[in-house]
Amino acid sequence: MPNEKHPDVMDRLVSLCKRRGFIFQSSEIYGGTGSVWDYGPLGVELKKNIKDRWWHAMVRARDDIEGLDAAILMHPRVWEASGHVAGFVDPLVDCRNCKKRFRADDPRIKGEPGTPDAQCPSCGMKGTLSAPRQFNLMFKTYMGPVEDTASIVYLRPETAQGIYVNFVNVQQSTRQKIPFGIAQIGKAFRNEITPGNFIFRTREFEQMEMQFFVEPGTDMTWFEYWKEQRMQWHRGLGIDPARLRFHQHTPEELAHYARAAFDVQFDFGGTLGFQEIEGVHNRGDFDLSRHAEYSGKKLEYVDQPNNRRFTPYVVETSVGADRTTLAVLVNGYREESVPGESEGRTVLAIHPSLAPVKAGIFPLVKKDGMPEMAARIAADLRPHFPVFYDEAGAIGRRYRRQDEVGTPFCITVDGQSTSDNTVTIRDRDTLAQDRVSADQLRAALQERLAR
Ligand code: ATP
């Protein structure tokens, strides 16, 4: 069903991202790697700004959450304890005719895979789909020079386990009291059967995860608190609140150990519609208890004043950095007409704090001292904000090029500038142009960026 409110912008976004250096297909010159993407000069800045906002909100601005950067490669027993070796599986079916692979629950499959009636969604043949078999999504590799079963290690499919196994290290070294959390940002790898939709589902991605350790019995209060905090954070990125909603996990969706789980969903538009960008989970004491059992080490909290020890419950918030980047891009992408001009424009109306370039600096024309003055302004601002100096082509085109990469302000040095030391600031969203003194420019930009 077409999404009336939010049409599909994915194809145009993919092309903009490539053209302007946000996101490229990995190993493109060799024909690309399946569902792996590289962030170009503007993309790396955008994603970094999103990660910085998360790190600031979750770690720096709080005294009850500590940061961590655990290794990607972990002891293989970690993944037995976590349940990933046995249970991190998707049901896979193959088509004997076209050799394509699908998740058995792919809604495009008609009929029961493995039966003569089942129809392949790709080649349309009937009776060629195999019965489902379980496929583990973890990437395997070998540690050390010998490739045998004893040396198998996994690329982590989530960052959370690095936090659980360091619970005691972090708690004892920081002397945090419960409730407190541990947060980290890092790469995760999943050998997804059906990745796709650009950077929505990829095989290598980044997660921003926080595990909050609480006293049993207070877990649902903290769960509600974190649900709200995380929704606020997404709104703070400038995402339209009408495109965000909660989805409560149904009993079938809920992991067997989970006490409650909600997803934050964003409306990606088109046929994709509302999809998960973050999960907030009440995991009880499952993770710490399992690691205590498998490692033989006590993973408890010692409540000294009350002379007791217990295994904390965990409330987890888990958000994808890439999926959030995609949500920010989709939310901000607009094609619109410009009053009084025949040519329309493409705008990435992203929050100024996320914009890779904060200001474009342009001399109106390449003469009469304007380039020199504009270059001086760019050099003065550069230590404080990412700015982009451009003197080539018509001014309208230069504005358009900044609009489509989300630059919130354009500073123009014109004929008047060289005589009275003023410049104009053009606002990407309102198109309003204000004249300010060049000496006040930094403060004026700072004030606008803080709004
Ligand atoms: P999905 O149901 O979409 O596969 P999930 O429920 O398995 O996601 P979690 O394990 O809860 O996801 O991971 C937390 C977050 O990590 C997700 O909300 C998403 O933002 C991100 N994420 C998970 N898998 C991928 C992936 N393959 N590519 C990009 N981001 C991902």
mmCIF file with all atom_site columns, C-alpha atoms in Angstrom, residues 26 28 35 42 44 63 88-89 112 141 148 158 167 171 196 222 234 249 284 287 316 345 347 366 374 390 427:
data_model
loop_
_atom_site.group_PDB
_atom_site.id
_atom_site.type_symbol
_atom_site.label_atom_id
_atom_site.label_alt_id
_atom_site.label_comp_id
_atom_site.label_asym_id
_atom_site.label_entity_id
_atom_site.label_seq_id
_atom_site.pdbx_PDB_ins_code
_atom_site.Cartn_x
_atom_site.Cartn_y
_atom_site.Cartn_z
_atom_site.occupancy
_atom_site.B_iso_or_equiv
_atom_site.pdbx_formal_charge
_atom_site.auth_seq_id
_atom_site.auth_comp_id
_atom_site.auth_asym_id
_atom_site.auth_atom_id
_atom_site.pdbx_PDB_model_num
ATOM 1  C CA . SER A 1 26  ? 31.728 -1.051  -0.171 1.00 0.00 ? 26  SER A CA 1
ATOM 2  C CA . GLU A 1 28  ? 32.322 -0.657  -5.472 1.00 0.00 ? 28  GLU A CA 1
ATOM 3  C CA . SER A 1 35  ? 25.050 -5.053  2.070  1.00 0.00 ? 35  SER A CA 1
ATOM 4  C CA . LEU A 1 42  ? 30.149 13.993  4.687  1.00 0.00 ? 42  LEU A CA 1
ATOM 5  C CA . VAL A 1 44  ? 31.372 10.050  8.425  1.00 0.00 ? 44  VAL A CA 1
ATOM 6  C CA . ASP A 1 63  ? 27.073 10.813  36.646 1.00 0.00 ? 63  ASP A CA 1
ATOM 7  C CA . PHE A 1 88  ? 20.906 -16.615 17.222 1.00 0.00 ? 88  PHE A CA 1
ATOM 8  C CA . VAL A 1 89  ? 19.390 -18.245 14.179 1.00 0.00 ? 89  VAL A CA 1
ATOM 9  C CA . GLU A 1 112 ? 4.569  -23.418 3.110  1.00 0.00 ? 112 GLU A CA 1
ATOM 10 C CA . THR A 1 141 ? 36.718 -16.777 12.134 1.00 0.00 ? 141 THR A CA 1
ATOM 11 C CA . ASP A 1 148 ? 40.569 -25.882 13.837 1.00 0.00 ? 148 ASP A CA 1
ATOM 12 C CA . GLU A 1 158 ? 26.015 -7.105  19.473 1.00 0.00 ? 158 GLU A CA 1
ATOM 13 C CA . PHE A 1 167 ? 30.306 -5.428  34.918 1.00 0.00 ? 167 PHE A CA 1
ATOM 14 C CA . GLN A 1 171 ? 31.686 -1.231  39.049 1.00 0.00 ? 171 GLN A CA 1
ATOM 15 C CA . GLY A 1 196 ? 18.810 -4.449  2.311  1.00 0.00 ? 196 GLY A CA 1
ATOM 16 C CA . TRP A 1 222 ? 13.610 2.209   35.271 1.00 0.00 ? 222 TRP A CA 1
ATOM 17 C CA . HIS A 1 234 ? 15.235 10.734  18.988 1.00 0.00 ? 234 HIS A CA 1
ATOM 18 C CA . HIS A 1 249 ? 6.723  -6.708  21.778 1.00 0.00 ? 249 HIS A CA 1
ATOM 19 C CA . GLY A 1 284 ? 15.988 -9.299  34.245 1.00 0.00 ? 284 GLY A CA 1
ATOM 20 C CA . ASP A 1 287 ? 22.771 -12.024 31.274 1.00 0.00 ? 287 ASP A CA 1
ATOM 21 C CA . GLU A 1 316 ? 18.997 -2.214  28.051 1.00 0.00 ? 316 GLU A CA 1
ATOM 22 C CA . ARG A 1 345 ? 15.753 22.541  -4.782 1.00 0.00 ? 345 ARG A CA 1
ATOM 23 C CA . VAL A 1 347 ? 17.107 20.045  0.895  1.00 0.00 ? 347 VAL A CA 1
ATOM 24 C CA . LYS A 1 366 ? 35.329 36.589  -7.811 1.00 0.00 ? 366 LYS A CA 1
ATOM 25 C CA . ALA A 1 374 ? 35.451 35.530  2.378  1.00 0.00 ? 374 ALA A CA 1
ATOM 26 C CA . ASP A 1 390 ? 33.304 28.047  -2.400 1.00 0.00 ? 390 ASP A CA 1
ATOM 27 C CA . ASP A 1 427 ? 19.005 30.319  6.567  1.00 0.00 ? 427 ASP A CA 1
#
